[in-house]
Amino acid sequence: MAATKRKRRGGLAVQGKKPKRSRRDAGHPAKPAAEAEEVEEEERNRIPGPVCKGKWKNKERILIFSSRGINFRTRHLMQDLRTLMPHSKADTKMDRKDKLFVINEVCEMKNCNKCIYFEAKKKQDLYMWLSNSPHGPSVKFLVQNIHTLAELKMTGNCLKGSRPLLSFDPVFDELPHYALLKELLIQIFSTPRYHPKSQPFVDHVFTFTILDNRIWFRNFQIIEEDAALVEIGPRFVLNLIKIFQGSFGGPTLYENPHYQSPNMHRRVIRSVMAAKYREKQQVKDVQKLRKKEPKTILPHDPTEDVFVIPAKEKPVEIQWVKPEPKVDLKARKKRIYKRQRKMQQKMNSRSIK
């Protein structure tokens, strides 16, 4: 249907003009063989894009943030985890007065389905929450013995964004609560395959070892030559407190019977120090009482003087003459020096006259 044109003041529609054909368009169309050759040349000169034979299906996103009041070591640990996990997101610090259920809304706004939350108390105790938002479960840990990537002892290195291997202790498969923790740690710390920010290399390994009823986290570099391991960092110890059914709350699924709170630990240390101090004071008081007690006088033993040789008695001499006073040599020298100086002054005065 031909295009129509309407006048401004109204009226019948006027048929629009057909566009004119240029001379180039009027010529014969290009041959398909020549077009195919041009396309081949363009493909040869084109720089190939990144190789990706698969599709990003695992849409796990981790929100890593903390509460207010953390120290520098916790801040560095949080930054190290964000560096090692390319599928993580950051957020501003949360106020300590807010309830933990608010974190589920923050995860929903950030489009994250997992969360690592660092909670600081008394500016010396650090707690870590691992949660599957918003349905749960969630785990609360006490974090101890933190060492970050910046320490000189950690000499390893790895590619930023590379995918890690996860190594778990065999104890994780023996107990049910450790099996639940293993599944949660796998979903949080494993980088999704074909993630846009990840690299298609595996050059480091995360190890989770259970020792002394605690989980020890280590990060090692895999050296290609002999498959040796060199620690990269960070390293920390997780002391399990509770496992909850919901996200940041809900019914308690498991409670660690071996857990001792930091306040109780500090209280025990103070009580031990106080007991030592009281013991020292008691020893001092006993010594003072012993000194004040009257000494017991033992009866004389006649056998003590058997081997005693009596000393010779010296005659007592009475001195009837007063002893001569001792001569003070220093005072005598001073007097002689004064006499010589006066004589010298008189001689000088006479020579001047």
XYZ file of N, CA, C and O in Angstrom, residues 151-343:
772
model
N 49.945 -10.906 55.493
C 51.064 -11.341 56.329
C 52.158 -11.962 55.480
O 51.893 -12.630 54.473
N 53.403 -11.736 55.906
C 54.553 -12.171 55.109
C 54.756 -13.682 55.154
O 55.476 -14.222 54.314
N 54.147 -14.360 56.119
C 54.311 -15.817 56.183
C 53.614 -16.515 55.021
O 54.010 -17.613 54.635
N 52.575 -15.882 54.483
C 51.825 -16.475 53.373
C 52.552 -16.161 52.063
O 52.425 -15.056 51.517
N 53.316 -17.111 51.552
C 54.145 -16.866 50.368
C 53.496 -17.338 49.073
O 54.059 -17.132 48.001
N 52.345 -17.986 49.127
C 51.696 -18.494 47.915
C 51.002 -17.390 47.140
O 50.860 -16.250 47.591
N 50.549 -17.751 45.932
C 49.847 -16.794 45.078
C 48.964 -17.588 44.114
O 49.246 -18.743 43.797
N 47.887 -16.947 43.635
C 47.008 -17.595 42.677
C 46.370 -16.537 41.799
O 46.443 -15.339 42.093
N 45.753 -16.985 40.704
C 45.110 -16.067 39.776
C 43.820 -15.545 40.388
O 43.036 -16.302 40.966
N 43.586 -14.247 40.254
C 42.382 -13.654 40.811
C 41.169 -14.102 40.008
O 41.133 -13.965 38.792
N 40.174 -14.647 40.689
C 38.962 -15.103 40.035
C 38.984 -16.554 39.619
O 38.007 -17.038 39.037
N 40.087 -17.263 39.865
C 40.142 -18.679 39.489
C 39.279 -19.512 40.432
O 39.032 -19.130 41.575
N 38.833 -20.658 39.954
C 37.933 -21.513 40.723
C 38.739 -22.421 41.652
O 39.727 -23.021 41.224
N 38.330 -22.550 42.916
C 39.103 -23.374 43.862
C 38.568 -24.806 43.943
O 37.423 -25.092 43.599
N 39.448 -25.684 44.409
C 39.028 -27.024 44.834
C 38.667 -26.961 46.316
O 39.284 -26.225 47.079
N 37.691 -27.754 46.726
C 37.278 -27.803 48.123
C 37.650 -29.160 48.703
O 37.240 -30.200 48.178
N 38.440 -29.141 49.760
C 38.891 -30.368 50.415
C 38.313 -30.411 51.827
O 38.506 -29.471 52.610
N 37.606 -31.522 52.142
C 36.950 -31.650 53.434
C 37.525 -32.835 54.200
O 37.933 -33.838 53.610
N 37.522 -32.681 55.517
C 37.962 -33.749 56.407
C 36.963 -34.915 56.339
O 35.755 -34.701 56.163
N 37.433 -36.169 56.469
C 36.481 -37.304 56.443
C 35.437 -37.277 57.555
O 34.387 -37.919 57.434
N 35.682 -36.517 58.629
C 34.723 -36.453 59.731
C 33.421 -35.784 59.291
O 32.368 -36.000 59.898
N 33.467 -34.964 58.220
C 32.257 -34.291 57.750
C 31.191 -35.287 57.290
O 30.004 -34.956 57.290
N 31.604 -36.479 56.869
C 30.641 -37.475 56.391
C 30.160 -38.418 57.484
O 29.287 -39.253 57.234
N 30.711 -38.298 58.695
C 30.363 -39.232 59.756
C 29.200 -38.744 60.613
O 28.368 -39.536 61.033
N 29.144 -37.440 60.882
C 28.111 -36.899 61.768
C 27.115 -36.075 60.965
O 27.502 -35.390 60.001
N 25.826 -36.080 61.345
C 24.819 -35.385 60.521
C 24.966 -33.866 60.505
O 24.760 -33.239 59.464
N 25.314 -33.259 61.658
C 25.434 -31.802 61.654
C 26.641 -31.347 60.835
O 26.604 -30.286 60.200
N 27.719 -32.159 60.810
C 28.856 -31.819 59.949
C 28.506 -32.013 58.476
O 29.008 -31.289 57.611
N 27.649 -32.984 58.152
C 27.209 -33.169 56.767
C 26.412 -31.956 56.289
O 26.559 -31.500 55.142
N 25.567 -31.404 57.175
C 24.828 -30.189 56.828
C 25.773 -29.015 56.622
O 25.617 -28.227 55.665
N 26.770 -28.896 57.491
C 27.758 -27.824 57.337
C 28.539 -27.975 56.036
O 28.843 -26.979 55.354
N 28.867 -29.189 55.670
C 29.612 -29.427 54.432
C 28.826 -28.947 53.216
O 29.374 -28.280 52.332
N 27.543 -29.268 53.161
C 26.715 -28.847 52.026
C 26.615 -27.320 51.974
O 26.689 -26.714 50.892
N 26.481 -26.674 53.125
C 26.390 -25.211 53.155
C 27.705 -24.571 52.732
O 27.718 -23.586 51.977
N 28.836 -25.130 53.187
C 30.149 -24.583 52.803
C 30.411 -24.777 51.316
O 31.016 -23.915 50.668
N 29.967 -25.899 50.745
C 30.150 -26.133 49.308
C 29.387 -25.090 48.503
O 29.902 -24.507 47.538
N 28.141 -24.823 48.897
C 27.337 -23.875 48.145
C 27.842 -22.442 48.274
O 27.642 -21.629 47.366
N 28.522 -22.124 49.383
C 28.982 -20.745 49.597
C 30.357 -20.516 48.982
O 30.579 -19.539 48.253
N 31.327 -21.420 49.242
C 32.720 -21.156 48.862
C 33.070 -21.649 47.462
O 34.135 -21.301 46.951
N 32.243 -22.466 46.821
C 32.579 -22.934 45.474
C 32.141 -21.890 44.451
O 31.002 -21.430 44.459
N 33.077 -21.514 43.568
C 32.766 -20.538 42.527
C 31.966 -21.215 41.423
O 32.364 -22.270 40.932
N 30.818 -20.652 41.000
C 30.005 -21.291 39.954
C 30.764 -21.397 38.631
O 31.573 -20.523 38.271
N 30.511 -22.480 37.929
C 31.178 -22.692 36.649
C 30.633 -21.712 35.611
O 29.435 -21.407 35.588
N 31.532 -21.209 34.758
C 31.212 -20.248 33.699
C 30.681 -18.930 34.267
O 29.905 -18.236 33.605
N 31.063 -18.592 35.499
C 30.676 -17.292 36.049
C 31.391 -16.189 35.263
O 32.567 -16.332 34.906
N 30.712 -15.063 34.978
C 31.355 -14.024 34.145
C 32.639 -13.466 34.737
O 33.562 -13.112 33.986
N 32.743 -13.383 36.073
C 33.938 -12.810 36.690
C 34.985 -13.857 37.045
O 36.046 -13.501 37.571
N 34.713 -15.118 36.782
C 35.665 -16.176 37.133
C 36.575 -16.494 35.960
O 36.289 -16.155 34.812
N 37.690 -17.164 36.282
C 38.666 -17.592 35.285
C 38.602 -19.114 35.156
O 38.420 -19.810 36.156
N 38.756 -19.647 33.937
C 38.635 -21.111 33.757
C 39.902 -21.857 34.155
O 40.462 -22.626 33.380
N 40.389 -21.619 35.379
C 41.599 -22.278 35.858
C 41.356 -22.751 37.286
O 40.552 -22.172 38.023
N 42.067 -23.794 37.676
C 42.018 -24.315 39.046
C 43.458 -24.356 39.543
O 44.238 -25.224 39.146
N 43.825 -23.381 40.381
C 45.216 -23.296 40.844
C 45.328 -23.155 42.358
O 46.402 -22.896 42.871
N 44.226 -23.283 43.109
C 44.317 -23.250 44.568
C 43.205 -24.119 45.153
O 42.262 -24.507 44.452
N 43.350 -24.421 46.445
C 42.437 -25.355 47.112
C 42.079 -24.798 48.489
O 42.945 -24.294 49.214
N 40.786 -24.863 48.835
C 40.297 -24.522 50.164
C 40.183 -25.811 50.980
O 39.545 -26.767 50.542
N 40.797 -25.842 52.150
C 40.736 -27.030 53.009
C 39.952 -26.704 54.271
O 40.165 -25.662 54.901
N 39.059 -27.619 54.639
C 38.272 -27.511 55.871
C 38.586 -28.750 56.704
O 38.207 -29.870 56.346
N 39.307 -28.551 57.800
C 39.759 -29.646 58.654
C 39.123 -29.505 60.025
O 39.025 -28.391 60.563
N 38.715 -30.625 60.605
C 38.113 -30.637 61.943
C 39.160 -31.123 62.934
O 39.695 -32.224 62.796
N 39.452 -30.297 63.907
C 40.419 -30.620 64.948
C 40.010 -29.883 66.221
O 39.700 -28.687 66.177
N 40.001 -30.607 67.335
C 39.662 -30.022 68.627
C 38.250 -29.408 68.593
O 38.021 -28.309 69.116
N 37.315 -30.100 67.921
C 35.914 -29.667 67.805
C 35.784 -28.297 67.151
O 34.840 -27.545 67.421
N 36.707 -27.982 66.277
C 36.686 -26.725 65.541
C 36.980 -26.990 64.065
O 37.590 -28.003 63.730
N 36.580 -26.059 63.207
C 36.823 -26.160 61.765
C 37.952 -25.196 61.417
O 37.845 -23.985 61.640
N 39.022 -25.730 60.859
C 40.207 -24.938 60.498
C 40.182 -24.703 58.996
O 40.184 -25.647 58.204
N 40.186 -23.436 58.599
C 40.145 -23.055 57.178
C 41.543 -22.658 56.721
O 42.227 -21.862 57.373
N 41.967 -23.245 55.572
C 43.259 -22.901 54.961
C 43.078 -22.765 53.451
O 42.207 -23.415 52.853
N 43.930 -21.949 52.847
C 43.915 -21.732 51.397
C 45.326 -21.973 50.874
O 46.265 -21.269 51.273
N 45.488 -22.967 49.970
C 46.805 -23.353 49.473
C 46.878 -23.176 47.957
O 45.888 -23.376 47.237
N 48.067 -22.817 47.504
C 48.355 -22.765 46.066
C 48.841 -24.130 45.592
O 49.608 -24.802 46.287
N 48.393 -24.536 44.407
C 48.829 -25.803 43.810
C 49.931 -25.486 42.815
O 49.696 -24.841 41.785
N 51.153 -25.927 43.094
C 52.283 -25.687 42.190
C 52.254 -26.743 41.095
O 52.100 -27.938 41.351
N 52.406 -26.302 39.843
C 52.233 -27.208 38.705
C 53.350 -28.234 38.584
O 53.140 -29.347 38.134
N 54.572 -27.863 38.992
C 55.703 -28.748 38.740
C 55.564 -30.074 39.496
O 55.613 -31.148 38.897
N 55.394 -30.000 40.793
C 55.356 -31.225 41.597
C 54.075 -31.339 42.422
O 54.003 -32.165 43.335
N 53.073 -30.517 42.127
C 51.784 -30.544 42.831
C 51.946 -30.320 44.327
O 51.165 -30.827 45.134
N 52.962 -29.545 44.713
C 53.129 -29.200 46.128
C 52.169 -28.076 46.500
O 51.613 -27.393 45.640
N 51.976 -27.895 47.807
C 51.050 -26.886 48.304
C 51.815 -25.805 49.050
O 52.668 -26.103 49.894
N 51.511 -24.557 48.734
C 52.079 -23.399 49.422
C 50.911 -22.548 49.901
O 50.002 -22.233 49.125
N 50.933 -22.186 51.175
C 49.781 -21.476 51.738
C 49.697 -20.045 51.214
O 50.701 -19.315 51.162
N 48.487 -19.661 50.842
C 48.229 -18.313 50.338
C 47.632 -17.450 51.441
O 48.030 -16.314 51.653
N 46.651 -17.990 52.146
C 45.914 -17.218 53.129
C 44.579 -16.792 52.550
O 44.340 -16.936 51.346
N 43.664 -16.329 53.340
C 43.754 -16.171 54.794
C 43.538 -17.491 55.531
O 43.186 -18.494 54.919
N 43.745 -17.459 56.828
C 43.483 -18.634 57.665
C 42.728 -18.182 58.919
O 42.973 -17.110 59.451
N 41.798 -19.016 59.337
C 41.039 -18.726 60.541
C 40.427 -20.026 61.053
O 40.404 -21.042 60.342
N 39.942 -19.984 62.286
C 39.357 -21.143 62.962
C 37.914 -20.804 63.305
O 37.633 -19.734 63.851
N 36.995 -21.730 62.979
C 35.572 -21.541 63.242
C 35.142 -22.477 64.371
O 35.268 -23.700 64.252
N 34.655 -21.893 65.445
C 34.154 -22.651 66.585
C 32.628 -22.652 66.505
O 31.985 -21.608 66.675
N 32.042 -23.800 66.223
C 30.598 -23.898 66.015
C 29.840 -23.614 67.307
O 30.190 -24.124 68.362
N 28.791 -22.790 67.190
C 27.943 -22.464 68.345
C 26.576 -23.141 68.195
O 26.201 -23.991 68.994
N 25.816 -22.749 67.141
C 24.480 -23.297 66.929
C 24.184 -23.385 65.443
O 24.756 -22.648 64.633
N 23.269 -24.288 65.102
C 22.714 -24.401 63.759
C 21.210 -24.164 63.872
O 20.518 -24.847 64.638
N 20.707 -23.173 63.117
C 19.298 -22.810 63.162
C 18.591 -23.298 61.897
O 19.199 -23.378 60.819
N 17.300 -23.562 62.040
C 16.521 -24.046 60.907
C 16.221 -22.928 59.917
O 16.237 -23.135 58.709
N 15.932 -21.728 60.416
C 15.634 -20.600 59.549
C 16.872 -19.784 59.239
O 17.995 -20.115 59.638
N 16.670 -18.700 58.506
C 17.755 -17.793 58.168
C 17.884 -16.746 59.267
O 16.963 -15.950 59.484
N 18.994 -16.767 59.998
C 19.277 -15.865 61.120
C 18.213 -16.011 62.222
O 17.717 -15.035 62.760
N 17.873 -17.234 62.537
C 16.920 -17.487 63.614
C 16.134 -18.755 63.369
O 16.438 -19.542 62.471
N 15.118 -18.954 64.197
C 14.284 -20.136 64.057
C 14.641 -21.202 65.069
O 15.474 -20.999 65.969
N 14.018 -22.377 64.950
C 14.323 -23.482 65.882
C 15.776 -23.928 65.782
O 16.386 -23.893 64.703
N 16.323 -24.334 66.909
C 17.721 -24.773 66.968
C 17.812 -26.236 66.559
O 17.194 -27.103 67.188
N 18.594 -26.499 65.506
C 18.796 -27.874 65.057
C 19.921 -28.562 65.823
O 19.857 -29.773 66.090
N 20.963 -27.813 66.167
C 22.115 -28.407 66.852
C 22.785 -27.326 67.685
O 22.893 -26.167 67.270
N 23.232 -27.705 68.876
C 23.982 -26.812 69.765
C 25.240 -27.529 70.217
O 25.187 -28.683 70.651
N 26.361 -26.855 70.079
C 27.654 -27.467 70.377
C 27.842 -27.573 71.892
O 27.882 -26.551 72.591
N 27.949 -28.798 72.443
C 28.131 -28.917 73.907
C 29.539 -28.536 74.365
O 29.746 -28.266 75.551
N 30.515 -28.514 73.439
C 31.900 -28.195 73.807
C 32.196 -26.699 73.714
O 33.335 -26.287 73.972
N 31.198 -25.901 73.328
C 31.456 -24.470 73.125
C 31.525 -23.752 74.465
O 30.717 -23.993 75.367
N 32.511 -22.865 74.585
C 32.666 -22.013 75.755
C 32.735 -20.566 75.280
O 33.578 -20.219 74.451
N 31.852 -19.733 75.804
C 31.782 -18.341 75.341
C 33.052 -17.587 75.727
O 33.723 -17.936 76.707
N 33.390 -16.538 74.961
C 34.595 -15.753 75.305
C 34.515 -15.124 76.691
O 35.541 -15.020 77.376
N 33.314 -14.697 77.111
C 33.182 -14.125 78.454
C 33.505 -15.154 79.530
O 34.204 -14.844 80.509
N 33.013 -16.373 79.358
C 33.317 -17.430 80.324
C 34.803 -17.779 80.314
O 35.403 -18.023 81.373
N 35.401 -17.793 79.129
C 36.838 -18.096 79.032
C 37.665 -17.040 79.760
O 38.589 -17.382 80.526
N 37.324 -15.768 79.551
C 38.050 -14.705 80.252
C 37.801 -14.766 81.757
O 38.705 -14.478 82.564
N 36.584 -15.151 82.152
C 36.283 -15.276 83.572
C 37.114 -16.383 84.213
O 37.624 -16.217 85.343
N 37.282 -17.507 83.522
C 38.090 -18.607 84.061
C 39.544 -18.174 84.217
O 40.201 -18.472 85.234
N 40.052 -17.445 83.228
C 41.446 -16.973 83.310
C 41.623 -16.036 84.498
O 42.606 -16.124 85.255
N 40.662 -15.108 84.669
C 40.757 -14.186 85.808
C 40.663 -14.920 87.137
O 41.376 -14.577 88.101
N 39.813 -15.932 87.224
C 39.692 -16.693 88.475
C 40.976 -17.460 88.792
O 41.380 -17.557 89.959
N 41.639 -17.990 87.759
C 42.910 -18.689 87.988
C 43.973 -17.722 88.486
O 44.725 -18.022 89.441
N 44.045 -16.536 87.865
C 45.018 -15.535 88.317
C 44.708 -15.080 89.741
O 45.626 -14.881 90.552
N 43.414 -14.907 90.057
C 43.050 -14.494 91.419
C 43.396 -15.577 92.438
O 43.819 -15.274 93.566
N 43.219 -16.850 92.072
C 43.567 -17.940 92.991
C 45.065 -17.954 93.275
O 45.482 -18.164 94.432
N 45.879 -17.717 92.244
C 47.338 -17.654 92.463
C 47.698 -16.496 93.398
O 48.551 -16.643 94.298
N 47.037 -15.355 93.184
C 47.338 -14.195 94.030
C 46.936 -14.467 95.481
O 47.681 -14.134 96.423
N 45.751 -15.071 95.685
C 45.317 -15.388 97.054
C 46.261 -16.385 97.719
O 46.543 -16.284 98.921
N 46.762 -17.332 96.967
C 47.701 -18.305 97.539
C 48.987 -17.632 97.996
O 49.512 -17.930 99.084
N 49.484 -16.683 97.201
C 50.696 -15.956 97.602
C 50.449 -15.139 98.872
O 51.303 -15.080 99.764
N 49.275 -14.495 98.937
C 48.969 -13.705 100.122
C 48.856 -14.584 101.365
O 49.288 -14.191 102.466
N 48.282 -15.764 101.228
C 48.176 -16.673 102.376
C 49.545 -17.114 102.868
O 49.795 -17.216 104.082
N 50.461 -17.367 101.930
C 51.825 -17.753 102.322
C 52.499 -16.627 103.095
O 53.173 -16.846 104.118
N 52.297 -15.372 102.634
C 52.893 -14.232 103.333
C 52.308 -14.062 104.728
O 53.039 -13.765 105.693
N 50.995 -14.262 104.849
C 50.361 -14.137 106.174
C 50.871 -15.209 107.134
O 51.105 -14.930 108.325
N 51.059 -16.415 106.653
C 51.584 -17.492 107.513
C 52.997 -17.166 107.975
O 53.366 -17.401 109.142
N 53.819 -16.600 107.077
C 55.180 -16.232 107.467
C 55.186 -15.146 108.537
O 56.002 -15.162 109.468
N 54.254 -14.161 108.404
C 54.182 -13.105 109.414
C 53.773 -13.676 110.768
O 54.312 -13.281 111.815
N 52.819 -14.583 110.776
C 52.391 -15.184 112.047
C 53.515 -15.988 112.694
O 53.657 -15.992 113.926
N 54.284 -16.657 111.897
C 55.409 -17.428 112.459
C 56.439 -16.515 113.111
O 57.045 -16.862 114.134
N 56.655 -15.323 112.506
C 57.627 -14.400 113.095
C 57.137 -13.844 114.427
O 57.925 -13.575 115.338
N 55.804 -13.646 114.540
C 55.255 -13.085 115.763
C 55.168 -14.110 116.891
O 55.094 -13.725 118.075
N 55.162 -15.362 116.620
C 55.060 -16.394 117.651
C 56.305 -16.386 118.553
O 57.423 -16.182 118.076
N 56.146 -16.589 119.870
C 57.330 -16.640 120.761
C 58.170 -17.889 120.477
O 57.646 -18.968 120.235
N 59.457 -17.657 120.523
C 60.362 -18.759 120.229
C 60.404 -19.733 121.410
O 60.500 -19.325 122.568
N 60.377 -20.972 121.134
C 60.428 -21.999 122.184
C 61.872 -22.186 122.648
O 62.786 -22.397 121.844
N 62.080 -22.046 123.971
C 63.429 -22.171 124.543
C 63.661 -23.646 124.907
O 62.933 -24.228 125.726
N 64.651 -24.216 124.300
C 64.971 -25.613 124.564
C 65.849 -25.723 125.798
O 66.682 -24.848 126.082
N 65.739 -26.768 126.585
C 66.607 -26.941 127.768
C 68.061 -27.175 127.350
O 68.338 -27.661 126.257
N 68.964 -26.793 128.267
C 70.390 -26.907 127.968
C 70.820 -28.368 127.918
O 70.471 -29.175 128.777
N 71.556 -28.683 126.860
C 72.050 -30.042 126.672
C 73.496 -30.097 127.158
O 74.357 -29.382 126.619
N 73.819 -30.884 128.175
C 75.211 -30.909 128.700
C 76.217 -31.477 127.712
O 77.409 -31.218 127.841
N 75.766 -32.224 126.736
C 76.716 -32.822 125.781
C 77.177 -31.830 124.714
O 78.033 -32.165 123.906
N 76.582 -30.627 124.700
C 76.995 -29.672 123.665
C 78.409 -29.152 123.903
O 79.113 -28.816 122.954
N 78.829 -29.050 125.184
C 80.123 -28.430 125.510
C 81.243 -29.450 125.646
O 82.292 -29.166 126.233
N 81.061 -30.650 125.140
C 82.091 -31.679 125.284
C 83.319 -31.329 124.469
O 84.464 -31.430 124.945
N 83.115 -30.894 123.240
C 84.248 -30.636 122.355
C 84.622 -29.161 122.284
O 85.383 -28.744 121.420
N 84.109 -28.346 123.189
C 84.453 -26.924 123.208
C 85.771 -26.748 123.964
O 85.906 -27.196 125.100
N 86.742 -26.089 123.334
C 88.046 -25.817 123.956
C 87.973 -24.456 124.627
O 87.685 -23.460 123.951
N 88.212 -24.368 125.893
C 88.125 -23.049 126.566
C 89.248 -22.132 126.101
O 90.385 -22.537 125.909
N 88.943 -20.869 125.931
C 89.935 -19.876 125.485
C 90.774 -19.408 126.669
O 90.336 -19.462 127.824
N 91.978 -18.924 126.330
C 92.881 -18.429 127.367
C 92.377 -17.088 127.880
O 91.988 -16.238 127.092
N 92.425 -16.930 129.219
C 91.973 -15.683 129.797
C 93.076 -14.635 129.698
O 94.207 -14.869 130.091
N 92.730 -13.467 129.168
C 93.707 -12.376 129.033
C 93.665 -11.510 130.283
O 92.584 -11.254 130.822
N 94.841 -11.053 130.710
C 94.865 -10.185 131.906
C 94.266 -8.816 131.588
O 94.421 -8.292 130.494
N 93.575 -8.274 132.533
C 92.930 -6.961 132.373
C 93.946 -5.883 132.710
O 94.494 -5.866 133.820
N 94.261 -4.953 131.783
C 95.230 -3.866 131.983
C 94.471 -2.554 132.096
O 93.618 -2.242 131.247
N 94.798 -1.815 133.133
C 94.172 -0.502 133.338
C 95.159 0.552 132.874
O 96.304 0.609 133.323
N 94.755 1.489 131.981
C 95.614 2.528 131.405
C 95.451 3.792 132.242
O 94.382 4.386 132.310
N 96.545 4.160 132.929
C 96.505 5.329 133.809
C 96.901 6.602 133.096
O 96.531 7.690 133.544
N 97.614 6.525 131.965
C 98.108 7.716 131.248
C 97.195 7.991 130.052
O 96.801 7.062 129.333
N 96.928 9.291 129.832
C 96.092 9.688 128.699
C 96.844 9.453 127.390
O 97.997 9.854 127.266
N 96.235 8.817 126.395
C 96.957 8.570 125.136
C 97.165 9.861 124.359
O 96.415 10.839 124.497
N 98.274 9.933 123.627
C 98.585 11.120 122.823
C 97.566 11.262 121.674
O 97.150 10.262 121.075
N 97.218 12.499 121.402
C 96.243 12.693 120.295
C 96.868 12.358 118.933
O 98.068 12.560 118.720
N 96.068 11.912 118.061
C 96.540 11.555 116.725
C 96.776 12.805 115.902
O 96.036 13.798 116.007
N 97.857 12.807 115.106
C 98.217 13.957 114.285
C 97.435 13.896 112.978
O 97.458 12.883 112.268
N 96.745 15.045 112.698
C 96.000 15.133 111.436
C 96.949 15.663 110.365
O 97.320 16.861 110.383
N 97.364 14.811 109.449
C 98.353 15.198 108.442
C 97.808 16.214 107.449
O 98.523 17.111 107.005
N 96.528 16.079 107.112
C 95.954 16.999 106.120
C 95.894 18.432 106.655
O 96.247 19.387 105.950
N 95.483 18.579 107.926
C 95.421 19.925 108.527
C 96.820 20.516 108.673
O 97.019 21.731 108.476
N 97.781 19.645 108.997
C 99.160 20.120 109.141
C 99.696 20.638 107.808
O 100.360 21.678 107.750
N 99.401 19.954 106.693
C 99.841 20.407 105.355
C 99.194 21.725 104.981
O 99.825 22.605 104.396
N 97.940 21.893 105.332
C 97.257 23.153 105.019
C 97.897 24.326 105.748
O 98.074 25.410 105.185
N 98.243 24.112 107.025
C 98.869 25.196 107.792
C 100.226 25.567 107.207
O 100.566 26.756 107.102
N 100.989 24.569 106.822
C 102.300 24.849 106.217
C 102.133 25.610 104.909
O 102.882 26.564 104.619
N 101.146 25.225 104.113
C 100.920 25.896 102.822
C 100.528 27.362 103.032
O 100.977 28.270 102.306
N 99.661 27.664 104.062
C 99.261 29.038 104.339
C 100.466 29.873 104.780
O 100.618 31.042 104.390
N 101.317 29.275 105.629
C 102.488 30.010 106.117
C 103.422 30.371 104.965
O 103.912 31.503 104.876
N 103.622 29.413 104.053
C 104.495 29.692 102.906
C 103.901 30.770 101.996
O 104.617 31.621 101.475
N 102.596 30.762 101.820
C 101.959 31.753 100.936
C 102.067 33.153 101.531
O 102.306 34.144 100.824
N 101.908 33.294 102.888
C 102.048 34.606 103.529
C 103.475 35.129 103.392
O 103.707 36.324 103.125
N 104.459 34.242 103.580
C 105.854 34.664 103.433
C 106.139 35.136 102.021
O 106.854 36.118 101.801
